mmCIF file of C-alpha atoms and ligand atoms in Angstrom:
data_model
loop_
_atom_site.group_PDB
_atom_site.id
_atom_site.type_symbol
_atom_site.label_atom_id
_atom_site.label_comp_id
_atom_site.label_asym_id
_atom_site.label_seq_id
_atom_site.Cartn_x
_atom_site.Cartn_y
_atom_site.Cartn_z
ATOM 1 C CA MET A 843 0.000 0.000 0.000
ATOM 2 C CA THR A 844 1.308 3.425 -0.914
ATOM 3 C CA ARG A 845 1.061 6.129 1.734
ATOM 4 C CA TRP A 846 2.242 9.729 1.703
ATOM 5 C CA ARG A 847 2.148 12.751 3.992
ATOM 6 C CA TYR A 848 1.809 16.222 2.527
ATOM 7 C CA ALA A 849 1.901 19.993 2.888
ATOM 8 C CA ALA A 850 0.864 22.601 0.351
ATOM 9 C CA ALA A 851 0.472 26.327 -0.225
ATOM 10 C CA SER A 852 -0.684 28.705 -2.921
ATOM 11 C CA ASP A 853 0.353 32.362 -2.831
ATOM 12 C CA THR A 854 -0.542 35.357 -4.978
ATOM 13 C CA GLY A 855 3.052 36.543 -5.109
ATOM 14 C CA LEU A 856 4.134 40.172 -5.112
ATOM 15 C CA VAL A 857 3.074 41.430 -8.551
ATOM 16 C CA ARG A 858 -0.175 39.800 -9.644
ATOM 17 C CA GLU A 859 -3.437 41.116 -8.195
ATOM 18 C CA THR A 860 -5.188 37.749 -8.134
ATOM 19 C CA ASN A 861 -4.153 34.149 -7.669
ATOM 20 C CA GLN A 862 -5.098 32.185 -10.768
ATOM 21 C CA ASP A 863 -3.396 29.016 -9.508
ATOM 22 C CA ALA A 864 -5.433 26.321 -7.784
ATOM 23 C CA ILE A 865 -4.247 23.319 -5.767
ATOM 24 C CA PHE A 866 -5.713 20.206 -4.191
ATOM 25 C CA VAL A 867 -4.175 17.457 -2.098
ATOM 26 C CA ASP A 868 -5.406 14.530 -0.016
ATOM 27 C CA ASP A 869 -4.242 10.998 0.803
ATOM 28 C CA SER A 870 -4.416 9.707 -2.782
ATOM 29 C CA LEU A 871 -4.437 12.676 -5.147
ATOM 30 C CA ALA A 872 -2.469 15.920 -5.529
ATOM 31 C CA ILE A 873 -3.083 18.562 -8.211
ATOM 32 C CA VAL A 874 -1.594 21.912 -9.235
ATOM 33 C CA ALA A 875 -3.293 23.988 -11.947
ATOM 34 C CA ASP A 876 -1.970 27.332 -13.230
ATOM 35 C CA GLY A 877 -4.813 29.240 -14.892
ATOM 36 C CA MET A 878 -4.469 31.849 -17.616
ATOM 37 C CA GLY A 879 -6.847 34.349 -19.172
ATOM 38 C CA GLY A 880 -8.155 37.844 -18.467
ATOM 39 C CA HIS A 881 -11.148 38.958 -16.390
ATOM 40 C CA ALA A 882 -10.375 36.349 -13.720
ATOM 41 C CA ALA A 883 -10.958 33.628 -16.334
ATOM 42 C CA GLY A 884 -7.714 31.917 -15.343
ATOM 43 C CA GLU A 885 -9.084 31.371 -11.850
ATOM 44 C CA VAL A 886 -12.199 29.811 -13.333
ATOM 45 C CA ALA A 887 -10.224 27.485 -15.603
ATOM 46 C CA SER A 888 -7.912 26.229 -12.858
ATOM 47 C CA ALA A 889 -10.788 25.741 -10.390
ATOM 48 C CA MET A 890 -12.898 23.888 -12.986
ATOM 49 C CA THR A 891 -9.946 21.619 -13.738
ATOM 50 C CA ILE A 892 -9.318 20.818 -10.090
ATOM 51 C CA ASP A 893 -13.018 19.951 -9.660
ATOM 52 C CA ALA A 894 -13.202 17.780 -12.783
ATOM 53 C CA VAL A 895 -9.995 15.869 -12.000
ATOM 54 C CA TYR A 896 -11.024 15.324 -8.375
ATOM 55 C CA GLU A 897 -14.533 14.111 -9.323
ATOM 56 C CA GLY A 898 -13.250 11.852 -12.103
ATOM 57 C CA PHE A 899 -10.554 10.273 -9.935
ATOM 58 C CA LEU A 900 -13.062 9.723 -7.129
ATOM 59 C CA LYS A 901 -15.262 7.686 -9.476
ATOM 60 C CA ASN A 902 -12.460 5.759 -11.138
ATOM 61 C CA PRO A 903 -9.033 5.807 -9.386
ATOM 62 C CA THR A 904 -7.162 4.178 -12.274
ATOM 63 C CA VAL A 905 -4.858 5.454 -15.009
ATOM 64 C CA ALA A 906 -7.780 5.388 -17.456
ATOM 65 C CA GLY A 907 -9.983 7.164 -14.922
ATOM 66 C CA LEU A 908 -7.554 10.000 -14.298
ATOM 67 C CA GLN A 909 -6.871 10.308 -18.015
ATOM 68 C CA ALA A 910 -10.620 10.591 -18.654
ATOM 69 C CA ALA A 911 -10.918 13.132 -15.836
ATOM 70 C CA ILE A 912 -8.377 15.439 -17.494
ATOM 71 C CA GLU A 913 -10.192 15.078 -20.817
ATOM 72 C CA ALA A 914 -13.436 15.986 -19.011
ATOM 73 C CA ALA A 915 -11.703 19.044 -17.539
ATOM 74 C CA ASN A 916 -10.611 20.067 -21.027
ATOM 75 C CA THR A 917 -14.197 19.773 -22.280
ATOM 76 C CA SER A 918 -15.552 21.766 -19.315
ATOM 77 C CA VAL A 919 -13.080 24.619 -19.746
ATOM 78 C CA LEU A 920 -13.709 24.805 -23.495
ATOM 79 C CA ARG A 921 -17.477 24.864 -22.933
ATOM 80 C CA GLY A 922 -17.129 27.510 -20.221
ATOM 81 C CA ALA A 923 -15.088 29.734 -22.547
ATOM 82 C CA ARG A 924 -17.620 29.287 -25.325
ATOM 83 C CA GLU A 925 -20.643 30.074 -23.180
ATOM 84 C CA ASN A 926 -19.260 33.115 -21.338
ATOM 85 C CA PRO A 927 -17.600 35.933 -23.352
ATOM 86 C CA ASP A 928 -15.738 37.079 -20.225
ATOM 87 C CA HIS A 929 -14.012 33.702 -20.142
ATOM 88 C CA PHE A 930 -12.930 33.725 -23.789
ATOM 89 C CA GLY A 931 -9.429 32.334 -24.195
ATOM 90 C CA MET A 932 -9.163 30.891 -20.687
ATOM 91 C CA GLY A 933 -7.056 27.810 -20.081
ATOM 92 C CA THR A 934 -4.837 26.171 -17.507
ATOM 93 C CA THR A 935 -1.951 23.838 -16.973
ATOM 94 C CA VAL A 936 -2.474 20.768 -14.856
ATOM 95 C CA ILE A 937 -0.077 18.427 -13.129
ATOM 96 C CA ALA A 938 -1.493 15.694 -10.920
ATOM 97 C CA VAL A 939 -0.170 12.662 -9.125
ATOM 98 C CA GLY A 940 -2.691 10.007 -8.177
ATOM 99 C CA LEU A 941 -2.404 6.621 -6.512
ATOM 100 C CA THR A 942 -3.819 4.687 -9.451
ATOM 101 C CA ARG A 943 -5.075 1.123 -8.939
ATOM 102 C CA ASP A 944 -4.030 -1.550 -11.436
ATOM 103 C CA GLU A 945 -5.708 -4.844 -12.375
ATOM 104 C CA ALA A 946 -4.127 -6.602 -9.376
ATOM 105 C CA GLY A 947 -5.542 -3.959 -7.006
ATOM 106 C CA VAL A 948 -2.112 -2.379 -6.330
ATOM 107 C CA SER A 949 -2.122 1.413 -5.997
ATOM 108 C CA SER A 950 1.015 3.180 -7.189
ATOM 109 C CA PRO A 951 1.831 6.855 -7.892
ATOM 110 C CA THR A 952 1.270 8.042 -11.466
ATOM 111 C CA ILE A 953 1.842 11.572 -12.797
ATOM 112 C CA PHE A 954 -0.459 13.241 -15.349
ATOM 113 C CA HIS A 955 0.835 16.408 -16.966
ATOM 114 C CA VAL A 956 -0.181 19.131 -19.440
ATOM 115 C CA GLY A 957 1.593 22.518 -19.632
ATOM 116 C CA ASP A 958 4.588 23.932 -17.777
ATOM 117 C CA SER A 959 3.774 23.234 -14.145
ATOM 118 C CA ARG A 960 6.345 20.771 -12.876
ATOM 119 C CA ALA A 961 6.958 17.598 -10.878
ATOM 120 C CA TYR A 962 10.289 17.009 -9.152
ATOM 121 C CA GLN A 963 11.507 13.987 -7.221
ATOM 122 C CA LEU A 964 13.799 14.503 -4.226
ATOM 123 C CA ARG A 965 16.003 11.767 -2.809
ATOM 124 C CA ASP A 966 18.983 12.175 -0.461
ATOM 125 C CA GLY A 967 19.106 15.918 -1.109
ATOM 126 C CA ALA A 968 19.219 15.520 -4.915
ATOM 127 C CA LEU A 969 16.530 16.920 -7.202
ATOM 128 C CA ARG A 970 15.304 15.381 -10.469
ATOM 129 C CA GLN A 971 12.715 16.968 -12.741
ATOM 130 C CA LEU A 972 10.229 14.290 -13.817
ATOM 131 C CA SER A 973 7.980 16.318 -16.125
ATOM 132 C CA GLU A 974 8.888 17.984 -19.411
ATOM 133 C CA ASP A 975 7.555 21.527 -19.969
ATOM 134 C CA HIS A 976 5.109 21.867 -22.836
ATOM 135 C CA SER A 977 6.388 25.307 -23.880
ATOM 136 C CA VAL A 978 7.784 26.425 -27.231
ATOM 137 C CA ALA A 979 11.252 27.128 -25.836
ATOM 138 C CA GLU A 980 11.521 23.799 -23.999
ATOM 139 C CA GLU A 981 10.206 21.864 -27.015
ATOM 140 C CA TRP A 982 12.936 23.556 -29.060
ATOM 141 C CA VAL A 983 15.535 22.510 -26.481
ATOM 142 C CA ARG A 984 14.408 18.894 -26.895
ATOM 143 C CA MET A 985 14.613 19.326 -30.689
ATOM 144 C CA GLY A 986 18.159 20.721 -30.383
ATOM 145 C CA ARG A 987 17.209 24.175 -31.685
ATOM 146 C CA LEU A 988 18.036 25.912 -28.374
ATOM 147 C CA THR A 989 20.391 25.228 -25.495
ATOM 148 C CA PRO A 990 18.876 25.020 -21.983
ATOM 149 C CA ASP A 991 20.555 28.337 -21.117
ATOM 150 C CA GLU A 992 19.093 30.040 -24.205
ATOM 151 C CA ALA A 993 15.643 28.749 -23.253
ATOM 152 C CA LEU A 994 15.840 30.507 -19.874
ATOM 153 C CA THR A 995 15.615 33.927 -21.534
ATOM 154 C CA HIS A 996 13.909 33.065 -24.826
ATOM 155 C CA PRO A 997 10.846 35.276 -25.553
ATOM 156 C CA ARG A 998 8.697 32.188 -26.194
ATOM 157 C CA ARG A 999 9.645 30.415 -22.966
ATOM 158 C CA HIS A 1000 6.182 31.111 -21.512
ATOM 159 C CA GLN A 1001 4.234 30.209 -24.666
ATOM 160 C CA LEU A 1002 2.582 26.855 -24.047
ATOM 161 C CA THR A 1003 2.280 24.166 -26.694
ATOM 162 C CA ARG A 1004 -0.320 22.273 -24.679
ATOM 163 C CA GLY A 1005 -2.932 23.327 -22.152
ATOM 164 C CA VAL A 1006 -6.326 22.422 -20.740
ATOM 165 C CA GLY A 1007 -9.041 24.348 -22.612
ATOM 166 C CA VAL A 1008 -6.862 25.146 -25.625
ATOM 167 C CA ASP A 1009 -8.126 22.593 -28.133
ATOM 168 C CA GLY A 1010 -10.831 19.936 -28.433
ATOM 169 C CA ALA A 1011 -8.181 17.233 -28.380
ATOM 170 C CA ILE A 1012 -5.665 17.081 -25.555
ATOM 171 C CA ASP A 1013 -2.409 15.160 -25.213
ATOM 172 C CA VAL A 1014 -1.490 14.158 -21.665
ATOM 173 C CA ASP A 1015 1.919 12.900 -20.506
ATOM 174 C CA VAL A 1016 1.436 9.927 -18.188
ATOM 175 C CA MET A 1017 4.316 8.425 -16.183
ATOM 176 C CA SER A 1018 4.707 6.040 -13.278
ATOM 177 C CA VAL A 1019 6.787 7.283 -10.349
ATOM 178 C CA ASN A 1020 9.581 4.964 -9.276
ATOM 179 C CA ALA A 1021 9.701 6.044 -5.640
ATOM 180 C CA GLN A 1022 10.899 4.550 -2.391
ATOM 181 C CA PRO A 1023 10.049 5.366 1.244
ATOM 182 C CA GLY A 1024 11.568 8.709 2.248
ATOM 183 C CA ASP A 1025 11.416 10.152 -1.267
ATOM 184 C CA ARG A 1026 9.640 13.461 -1.702
ATOM 185 C CA LEU A 1027 7.599 14.590 -4.696
ATOM 186 C CA LEU A 1028 7.172 18.292 -5.407
ATOM 187 C CA LEU A 1029 4.430 19.652 -7.676
ATOM 188 C CA CYS A 1030 4.622 23.378 -8.439
ATOM 189 C CA SER A 1031 3.505 26.132 -10.775
ATOM 190 C CA ASP A 1032 6.044 28.135 -12.783
ATOM 191 C CA GLY A 1033 5.838 30.922 -10.201
ATOM 192 C CA LEU A 1034 8.202 28.746 -8.156
ATOM 193 C CA SER A 1035 10.371 27.156 -10.845
ATOM 194 C CA ASN A 1036 10.950 30.462 -12.670
ATOM 195 C CA GLU A 1037 12.175 32.177 -9.511
ATOM 196 C CA LEU A 1038 14.370 29.501 -7.933
ATOM 197 C CA SER A 1039 17.263 27.438 -9.244
ATOM 198 C CA ASN A 1040 17.219 23.665 -8.968
ATOM 199 C CA GLU A 1041 19.889 23.912 -6.266
ATOM 200 C CA ALA A 1042 17.740 26.272 -4.187
ATOM 201 C CA ILE A 1043 14.648 24.079 -4.572
ATOM 202 C CA ALA A 1044 16.616 20.986 -3.553
ATOM 203 C CA ARG A 1045 18.073 22.747 -0.508
ATOM 204 C CA LEU A 1046 14.711 24.101 0.681
ATOM 205 C CA ALA A 1047 12.492 21.104 -0.083
ATOM 206 C CA SER A 1048 14.629 18.156 1.066
ATOM 207 C CA SER A 1049 14.306 16.193 4.304
ATOM 208 C CA PRO A 1050 14.872 16.462 7.186
ATOM 209 C CA ILE A 1051 13.173 19.868 6.893
ATOM 210 C CA PRO A 1052 9.556 19.260 8.025
ATOM 211 C CA LEU A 1053 7.070 19.356 5.150
ATOM 212 C CA ASP A 1054 5.231 22.462 6.380
ATOM 213 C CA ASP A 1055 8.489 24.366 6.889
ATOM 214 C CA ALA A 1056 9.777 23.273 3.485
ATOM 215 C CA VAL A 1057 6.639 24.542 1.733
ATOM 216 C CA SER A 1058 6.657 27.904 3.491
ATOM 217 C CA GLY A 1059 10.415 28.193 2.870
ATOM 218 C CA LEU A 1060 9.927 27.594 -0.863
ATOM 219 C CA VAL A 1061 7.136 30.182 -1.127
ATOM 220 C CA ASP A 1062 9.077 32.769 0.881
ATOM 221 C CA ALA A 1063 12.207 32.243 -1.233
ATOM 222 C CA ALA A 1064 10.229 32.634 -4.492
ATOM 223 C CA LYS A 1065 8.801 35.909 -3.180
ATOM 224 C CA GLN A 1066 12.221 37.131 -2.107
ATOM 225 C CA ALA A 1067 13.451 36.351 -5.628
ATOM 226 C CA GLY A 1068 10.775 38.607 -7.109
ATOM 227 C CA GLY A 1069 7.421 36.853 -6.678
ATOM 228 C CA ARG A 1070 6.428 37.914 -10.195
ATOM 229 C CA ASP A 1071 3.803 35.195 -10.603
ATOM 230 C CA ASN A 1072 1.430 33.173 -8.464
ATOM 231 C CA ILE A 1073 3.341 30.532 -6.481
ATOM 232 C CA SER A 1074 1.858 27.093 -5.782
ATOM 233 C CA VAL A 1075 3.582 24.186 -4.087
ATOM 234 C CA VAL A 1076 2.434 20.691 -3.107
ATOM 235 C CA LEU A 1077 5.064 18.603 -1.312
ATOM 236 C CA LEU A 1078 4.545 14.872 -0.675
ATOM 237 C CA GLU A 1079 6.717 12.472 1.332
ATOM 238 C CA PHE A 1080 6.270 8.748 0.831
ATOM 239 C CA ASP A 1081 6.091 6.605 3.963
ATOM 240 C CA GLN A 1082 5.386 3.454 1.984
ATOM 241 C CA VAL A 1083 5.384 2.832 -1.776
ATOM 242 C CA ASP A 1084 4.026 0.143 -4.059
ATOM 243 C CA VAL A 1085 5.630 0.183 -7.473
ATOM 244 C CA ALA A 1086 3.524 -0.338 -10.603
ATOM 245 C CA ALA A 1087 3.812 -3.861 -12.035
ATOM 246 C CA LYS A 1088 3.863 -2.317 -15.524
ATOM 247 C CA PRO A 1089 5.472 1.137 -15.297
ATOM 248 C CA ILE A 1090 4.074 3.667 -17.790
ATOM 249 C CA ARG A 1091 5.746 6.532 -19.632
ATOM 250 C CA LYS A 1092 3.725 7.686 -22.592
ATOM 251 C CA THR A 1093 1.720 10.518 -24.098
ATOM 252 C CA VAL A 1094 -1.977 9.761 -24.392
ATOM 253 C CA SER A 1095 -4.125 11.640 -26.891
ATOM 254 C CA SER A 1096 -7.857 12.109 -26.527
ATOM 255 C CA LEU A 1097 -8.188 11.749 -30.291
ATOM 256 C CA ALA A 1098 -10.082 8.544 -31.102
ATOM 257 C CA PRO A 1099 -7.847 5.856 -32.587
ATOM 258 C CA PRO A 1100 -8.610 4.789 -36.170
ATOM 259 C CA VAL A 1101 -11.446 2.261 -36.417
ATOM 260 C CA ALA A 1102 -10.050 -1.191 -37.114
ATOM 261 C CA GLN A 1103 -11.355 -3.052 -40.103
ATOM 262 C CA ASP A 1104 -13.226 -6.167 -39.027
ATOM 263 C CA ALA A 1105 -11.989 -8.886 -41.334
ATOM 264 C CA ARG A 1106 -14.825 -11.197 -40.319
ATOM 265 C CA THR A 1107 -17.361 -9.007 -42.067
ATOM 266 C CA SER A 1108 -15.766 -9.511 -45.460
ATOM 267 C CA ALA A 1109 -15.603 -12.612 -47.582
ATOM 268 C CA LYS A 1110 -12.567 -14.804 -46.908
ATOM 269 C CA PRO A 1111 -9.911 -13.779 -49.438
ATOM 270 C CA SER A 1112 -7.234 -15.984 -50.860
ATOM 271 C CA ARG A 1113 -3.871 -16.137 -49.027
ATOM 272 C CA ARG A 1114 -2.165 -14.139 -51.789
ATOM 273 C CA ARG A 1115 -4.924 -11.552 -51.817
ATOM 274 C CA ARG A 1116 -4.946 -11.208 -47.959
ATOM 275 C CA ARG A 1117 -1.183 -10.600 -47.768
ATOM 276 C CA PHE A 1118 -1.398 -7.903 -50.416
ATOM 277 C CA THR A 1119 -4.279 -6.213 -48.575
ATOM 278 C CA TRP A 1120 -2.426 -6.258 -45.251
ATOM 279 C CA ARG A 1121 0.663 -4.652 -46.763
ATOM 280 C CA LEU A 1122 -1.430 -2.077 -48.561
ATOM 281 C CA TRP A 1123 -3.154 -1.103 -45.315
ATOM 282 C CA VAL A 1124 0.166 -0.695 -43.501
ATOM 283 C CA ALA A 1125 1.676 1.338 -46.320
ATOM 284 C CA THR A 1126 -1.419 3.520 -46.553
ATOM 285 C CA ALA A 1127 -1.536 4.066 -42.794
ATOM 286 C CA PHE A 1128 2.180 4.920 -42.757
ATOM 287 C CA PHE A 1129 1.766 7.364 -45.624
ATOM 288 C CA LEU A 1130 -1.268 9.003 -44.028
ATOM 289 C CA ALA A 1131 0.539 9.255 -40.691
ATOM 290 C CA ILE A 1132 3.451 11.102 -42.317
ATOM 291 C CA VAL A 1133 1.170 13.403 -44.306
ATOM 292 C CA GLY A 1134 -1.120 13.988 -41.327
ATOM 293 C CA GLY A 1135 1.775 14.601 -38.966
ATOM 294 C CA SER A 1136 3.437 17.058 -41.334
ATOM 295 C CA TYR A 1137 0.142 18.850 -41.861
ATOM 296 C CA ALA A 1138 -0.464 19.068 -38.097
ATOM 297 C CA VAL A 1139 3.018 20.447 -37.382
ATOM 298 C CA LEU A 1140 2.733 23.011 -40.186
ATOM 299 C CA HIS A 1141 -0.744 24.019 -39.062
ATOM 300 C CA TRP A 1142 0.391 24.378 -35.454
ATOM 301 C CA TYR A 1143 3.388 26.484 -36.428
ATOM 302 C CA ALA A 1144 1.411 28.607 -38.893
ATOM 303 C CA TYR A 1145 -1.205 29.561 -36.290
ATOM 304 C CA SER A 1146 0.913 29.502 -33.126
ATOM 305 C CA THR A 1147 1.190 33.268 -32.865
ATOM 306 C CA TYR A 1148 -0.865 36.443 -33.077
ATOM 307 C CA TYR A 1149 0.102 39.839 -34.374
ATOM 308 C CA LEU A 1150 -1.275 43.344 -34.559
ATOM 309 C CA GLY A 1151 -1.786 44.860 -37.975
ATOM 310 C CA ASN A 1152 -3.362 47.859 -39.657
ATOM 311 C CA ASP A 1153 -6.720 47.030 -41.225
ATOM 312 C CA SER A 1154 -8.076 50.067 -43.112
ATOM 313 C CA GLY A 1155 -7.087 52.455 -40.375
ATOM 314 C CA THR A 1156 -7.955 50.333 -37.340
ATOM 315 C CA ILE A 1157 -5.796 48.002 -35.295
ATOM 316 C CA ALA A 1158 -6.755 44.385 -35.954
ATOM 317 C CA ILE A 1159 -5.456 41.157 -34.427
ATOM 318 C CA TYR A 1160 -4.454 38.410 -36.829
ATOM 319 C CA GLN A 1161 -3.666 34.796 -36.022
ATOM 320 C CA GLY A 1162 -0.810 33.256 -37.960
ATOM 321 C CA GLN A 1163 2.624 34.097 -39.262
ATOM 322 C CA PRO A 1164 2.618 37.581 -40.900
ATOM 323 C CA SER A 1165 3.810 36.274 -44.253
ATOM 324 C CA GLY A 1166 1.864 33.016 -44.025
ATOM 325 C CA VAL A 1167 3.238 29.491 -44.146
ATOM 326 C CA LEU A 1168 2.626 27.721 -47.471
ATOM 327 C CA TRP A 1169 -1.145 27.754 -47.924
ATOM 328 C CA PHE A 1170 -1.841 28.669 -44.279
ATOM 329 C CA LYS A 1171 -2.512 32.390 -44.501
ATOM 330 C CA PRO A 1172 -3.015 34.598 -41.420
ATOM 331 C CA VAL A 1173 -6.625 35.233 -40.494
ATOM 332 C CA LYS A 1174 -8.102 38.283 -38.834
ATOM 333 C CA VAL A 1175 -9.627 37.227 -35.518
ATOM 334 C CA LEU A 1176 -10.454 40.490 -33.808
ATOM 335 C CA ASP A 1177 -10.998 44.164 -34.551
ATOM 336 C CA THR A 1178 -9.756 46.060 -31.470
ATOM 337 C CA GLY A 1179 -11.668 49.256 -32.346
ATOM 338 C CA TYR A 1180 -8.547 51.393 -31.837
ATOM 339 C CA LEU A 1181 -7.566 53.695 -34.714
ATOM 340 C CA SER A 1182 -4.069 53.214 -36.106
ATOM 341 C CA ALA A 1183 -3.724 56.991 -36.341
ATOM 342 C CA GLN A 1184 -4.219 57.214 -32.585
ATOM 343 C CA LEU A 1185 -0.815 55.695 -31.837
ATOM 344 C CA ARG A 1186 2.507 57.265 -31.187
ATOM 345 C CA VAL A 1187 4.559 57.654 -34.392
ATOM 346 C CA SER A 1188 7.057 55.016 -33.310
ATOM 347 C CA ASP A 1189 4.204 52.586 -32.568
ATOM 348 C CA GLN A 1190 2.636 53.281 -35.955
ATOM 349 C CA ILE A 1191 5.932 52.297 -37.566
ATOM 350 C CA ALA A 1192 6.133 49.179 -35.379
ATOM 351 C CA LEU A 1193 2.538 48.315 -36.294
ATOM 352 C CA GLY A 1194 3.455 48.474 -39.962
ATOM 353 C CA ALA A 1195 6.196 45.964 -39.324
ATOM 354 C CA THR A 1196 3.663 43.824 -37.361
ATOM 355 C CA ILE A 1197 3.834 43.220 -33.636
ATOM 356 C CA SER A 1198 3.745 39.559 -32.564
ATOM 357 C CA GLU A 1199 2.229 38.247 -29.354
ATOM 358 C CA PRO A 1200 1.920 34.654 -28.091
ATOM 359 C CA THR A 1201 -1.818 34.715 -27.317
ATOM 360 C CA LEU A 1202 -4.943 36.561 -28.357
ATOM 361 C CA GLU A 1203 -5.282 37.964 -24.853
ATOM 362 C CA THR A 1204 -1.746 39.388 -24.758
ATOM 363 C CA ALA A 1205 -2.287 40.854 -28.235
ATOM 364 C CA ARG A 1206 -5.449 42.600 -26.993
ATOM 365 C CA GLU A 1207 -3.586 43.836 -23.937
ATOM 366 C CA TYR A 1208 -0.786 45.149 -26.127
ATOM 367 C CA ALA A 1209 -3.187 47.003 -28.411
ATOM 368 C CA ARG A 1210 -4.845 48.506 -25.351
ATOM 369 C CA ALA A 1211 -1.430 49.504 -23.960
ATOM 370 C CA LEU A 1212 -0.385 51.141 -27.247
ATOM 371 C CA HIS A 1213 -3.594 53.146 -27.319
ATOM 372 C CA SER A 1214 -3.165 54.146 -23.666
ATOM 373 C CA ALA A 1215 0.427 55.210 -24.356
ATOM 374 C CA TRP A 1216 -0.827 57.444 -27.153
ATOM 375 C CA LYS A 1217 -3.487 58.957 -24.888
ATOM 376 C CA LEU A 1218 -0.918 59.633 -22.206
ATOM 377 C CA SER A 1219 1.337 61.279 -24.771
ATOM 378 C CA GLN A 1220 -1.491 63.712 -25.552
ATOM 379 C CA LYS A 1221 -1.523 65.183 -22.058
ATOM 380 C CA PRO A 1222 0.873 65.904 -19.159
ATOM 381 C CA SER A 1223 1.941 62.652 -17.501
ATOM 382 C CA THR A 1224 0.911 61.685 -13.961
ATOM 383 C CA THR A 1225 2.303 59.027 -11.695
ATOM 384 C CA THR A 1226 0.199 56.533 -9.760
ATOM 385 C CA THR A 1227 1.595 54.085 -7.287
ATOM 386 C CA THR A 1228 -0.361 50.960 -6.439
ATOM 387 C CA SER A 1229 0.556 48.655 -3.648
ATOM 388 C CA VAL A 1230 -0.595 45.097 -4.000
ATOM 389 C CA GLY A 1231 -0.794 42.861 -1.000
ATOM 390 C CA ALA A 1232 -0.617 39.118 -1.015
ATOM 391 C CA THR A 1233 -2.220 36.403 0.959
ATOM 392 C CA THR A 1234 -1.071 32.882 1.547
ATOM 393 C CA THR A 1235 -3.113 29.730 1.944
ATOM 394 C CA THR A 1236 -1.443 26.765 3.587
ATOM 395 C CA VAL A 1237 -2.733 23.192 3.670
ATOM 396 C CA ARG A 1238 -1.236 21.191 6.478
ATOM 397 C CA SER A 1239 -0.780 17.460 6.904
ATOM 398 C CA THR A 1240 -3.964 15.734 7.959
ATOM 399 C CA THR A 1241 -5.837 12.514 7.339
ATOM 400 C CA THR A 1242 -8.947 14.486 6.416
ATOM 401 C CA THR A 1243 -9.611 15.387 2.788
ATOM 402 C CA VAL A 1244 -8.603 18.975 2.190
ATOM 403 C CA ARG A 1245 -9.473 21.028 -0.870
ATOM 404 C CA ALA A 1246 -7.326 24.062 -1.395
ATOM 405 C CA THR A 1247 -8.751 26.862 -3.458
ATOM 406 C CA THR A 1248 -7.332 29.981 -5.027
ATOM 407 C CA THR A 1249 -6.497 32.984 -2.899
ATOM 408 C CA THR A 1250 -7.188 36.512 -3.994
ATOM 409 C CA ALA A 1251 -5.074 39.536 -3.229
ATOM 410 C CA LYS A 1252 -6.750 42.669 -2.077
ATOM 411 C CA LYS A 1253 -5.642 46.125 -2.964
ATOM 412 C CA ARG A 1254 -4.712 48.141 0.033
HETATM 413 MG MG1 MG B 25 2.183 30.792 -13.572
#
């Protein structure tokens, strides 16, 4: 039987006004979700995901059950964004570790992961990152296009390639955890991993520091390093571990697999004819996989960015690469309503050269900022100072089920 103890906290940080992260932890399931989207939509997305994953795992505590729960979360967030204009574009990362039961009734820890929240394993003071970030910069590191050091400062390091609520289909990384008693498992949002080095995380999170002290130490250190994002931490320590009989490490897609041809429904062919048909099917499937894969990669790249452009005197937001990629031409997705003439001269020039942004929301924010900058330039400048406070929620070790929710900063 696998048993763990835990401590957790989610903090607004020092810069953001709200906490769009959400966390949950109990005796068999731990989740961190890092929401994104304006008008508090990120909070909604992360909370919906925590609820859906918790409910799904409660009904079916298996690998298939947790996988289905994340797919259900994806559907819920997409539907929520479609039905409420204020929630347009919302999404979230999710990283969860559940004690999943196999056919023999053995429960072992399994990680489920989408986005750039992380899972680390700690043993004897050493830290090992188990999850791979689903961000453009990190994908490029794995492809050899960037070095790890270049990725740390690359402008697309925060642009996600996968997320909950981004697309109708979702790919989830699933991996068994090969743990032993005394090991710790750390789940966190990027508000922690972006602020602290691996060495600092290992020093602050390792035993014998008590779990509660380790969690508060990690959050405090991230805030001292800048606290530029919401900070969420779930720290588990295994007292007893059962290892999966068949360890898993794979990416599972919610796309339905191709329907298999049922040979029994057709007349029995000759041996020569059957062999030819089998080879033809394999060759066709291989060809289609290559064509489909190439098309998907091109399509993803072609529409992976947004840019501002001048559309008959108004600022419009286009999705796609400015010069298009093969037959994938950029499409106009939003008219901001701001006049191009109502920009500073330098911004008008920049607009002509196109201004790229990773998401529709950041593009809208940028257009709004450009217009505000122009308005400010039309009158004497004033200075406003806003102080943002932060609150911290801490979940302490207990045998009772605890659900941690987002915390919201209040302006003082
Ligand atoms: Mg974050």
